[in-house]
Short mmCIF file of C-alpha atoms in Angstrom, two decimals:
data_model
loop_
_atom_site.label_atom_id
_atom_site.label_comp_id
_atom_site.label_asym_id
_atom_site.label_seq_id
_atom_site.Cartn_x
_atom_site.Cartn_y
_atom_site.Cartn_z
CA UNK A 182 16.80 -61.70 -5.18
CA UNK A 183 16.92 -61.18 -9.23
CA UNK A 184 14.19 -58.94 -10.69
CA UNK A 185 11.46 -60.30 -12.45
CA UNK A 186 11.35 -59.70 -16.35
CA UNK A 187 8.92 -57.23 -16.19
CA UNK A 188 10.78 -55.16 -13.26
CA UNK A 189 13.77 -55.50 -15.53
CA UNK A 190 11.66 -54.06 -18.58
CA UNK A 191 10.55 -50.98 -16.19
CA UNK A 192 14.03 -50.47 -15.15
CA UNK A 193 14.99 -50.19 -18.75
CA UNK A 194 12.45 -48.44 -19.97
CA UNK A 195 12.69 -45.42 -17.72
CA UNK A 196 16.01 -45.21 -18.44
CA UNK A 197 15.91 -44.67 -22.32
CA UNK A 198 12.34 -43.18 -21.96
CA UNK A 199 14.41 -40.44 -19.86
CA UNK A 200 16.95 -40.29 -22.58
CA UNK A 201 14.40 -39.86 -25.40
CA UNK A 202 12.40 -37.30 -23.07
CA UNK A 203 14.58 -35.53 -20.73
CA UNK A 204 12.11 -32.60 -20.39
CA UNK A 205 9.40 -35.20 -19.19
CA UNK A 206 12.11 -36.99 -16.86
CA UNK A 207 12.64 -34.18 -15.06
CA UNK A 208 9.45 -33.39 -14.80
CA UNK A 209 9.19 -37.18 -13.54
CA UNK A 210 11.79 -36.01 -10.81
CA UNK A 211 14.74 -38.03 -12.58
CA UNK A 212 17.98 -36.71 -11.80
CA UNK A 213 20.46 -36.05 -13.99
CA UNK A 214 18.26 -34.80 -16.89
CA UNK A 215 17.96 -31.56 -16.25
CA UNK A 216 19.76 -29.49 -18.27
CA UNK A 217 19.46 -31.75 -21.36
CA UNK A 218 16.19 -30.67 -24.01
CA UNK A 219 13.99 -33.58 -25.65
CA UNK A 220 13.65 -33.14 -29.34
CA UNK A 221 10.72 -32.31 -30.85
CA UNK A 222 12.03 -32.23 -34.55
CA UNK A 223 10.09 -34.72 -36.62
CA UNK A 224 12.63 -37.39 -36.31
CA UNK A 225 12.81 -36.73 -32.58
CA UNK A 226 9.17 -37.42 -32.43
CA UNK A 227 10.00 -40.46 -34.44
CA UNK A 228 12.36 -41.88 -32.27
CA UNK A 229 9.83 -41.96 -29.35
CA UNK A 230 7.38 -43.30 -31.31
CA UNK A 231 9.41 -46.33 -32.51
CA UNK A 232 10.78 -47.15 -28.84
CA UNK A 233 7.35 -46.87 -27.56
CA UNK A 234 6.66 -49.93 -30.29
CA UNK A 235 9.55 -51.37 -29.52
CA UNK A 236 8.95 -51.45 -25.83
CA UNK A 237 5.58 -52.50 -26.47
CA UNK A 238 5.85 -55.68 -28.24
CA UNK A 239 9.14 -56.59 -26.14
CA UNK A 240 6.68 -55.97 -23.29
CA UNK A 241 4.28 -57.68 -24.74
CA UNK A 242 6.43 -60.68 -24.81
CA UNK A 243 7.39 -61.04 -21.40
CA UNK A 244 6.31 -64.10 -19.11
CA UNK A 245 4.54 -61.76 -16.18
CA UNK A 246 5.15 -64.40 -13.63
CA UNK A 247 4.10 -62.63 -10.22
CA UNK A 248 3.55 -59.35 -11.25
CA UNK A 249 0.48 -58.94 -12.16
CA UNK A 250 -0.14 -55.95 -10.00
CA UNK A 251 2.95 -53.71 -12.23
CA UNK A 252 2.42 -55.19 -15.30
CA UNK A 253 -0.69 -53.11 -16.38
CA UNK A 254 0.31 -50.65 -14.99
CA UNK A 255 3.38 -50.21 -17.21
CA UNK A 256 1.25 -51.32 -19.98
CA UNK A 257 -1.20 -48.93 -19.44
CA UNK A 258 1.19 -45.96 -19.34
CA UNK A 259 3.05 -47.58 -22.26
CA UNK A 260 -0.39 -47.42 -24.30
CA UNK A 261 -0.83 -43.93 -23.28
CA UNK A 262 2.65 -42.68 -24.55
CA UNK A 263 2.07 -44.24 -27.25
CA UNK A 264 -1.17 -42.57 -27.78
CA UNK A 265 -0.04 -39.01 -27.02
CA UNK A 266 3.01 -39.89 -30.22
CA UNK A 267 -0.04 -40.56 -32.50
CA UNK A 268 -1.09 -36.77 -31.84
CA UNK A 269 2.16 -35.31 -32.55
CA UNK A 270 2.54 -32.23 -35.17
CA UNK A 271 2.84 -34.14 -39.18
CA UNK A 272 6.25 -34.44 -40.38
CA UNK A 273 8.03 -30.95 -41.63
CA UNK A 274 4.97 -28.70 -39.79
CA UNK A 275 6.79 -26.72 -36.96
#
């Protein structure tokens, strides 16, 4: 049985949101991430940022079909990342 779109999206997402975050994927219990360090230069902080609006509108996008128990979930925690970039130190403070 093929995934849905937004089971496809997840799958996706935690996968670069891993690679963008490692620290958090491991703390997530991701394998393989463990001995890799997120950025937290400005332009690491960046990058999150723009995948989280990236992810966001491409989520927003997406036909939910019969998800509609997942879908706000990942929405929901997709708002929340995105809220915790806002909050990040301004660009060339460290």
């Amino acid at each position: 049985m093929p995934l849905s779109p937004i089971f496809e999206f997840a799958d996706l997402f935690v996968a670069e949101q891993a690679a963008l975050d490692p620290c958090q994927a491991t703390v997530d219990g991701i394998p393989g991430y463990d001995t890799l360090l997120t950025d937290y230069s400005p332009e690491g902080y960046q990058a999150r940022a723009g995948y989280l609006r990236l992810s966001t509108a491409e989520l927003a996008a997406l036909d939910p079909t019969n998800d509609h128990i997942v879908s706000p979930r990942i929405r929901s925690s997709s708002d929340s990342r995105r809220r915790s970039c806002r909050t990040t130190p301004a660009s060339g403070s460290a």
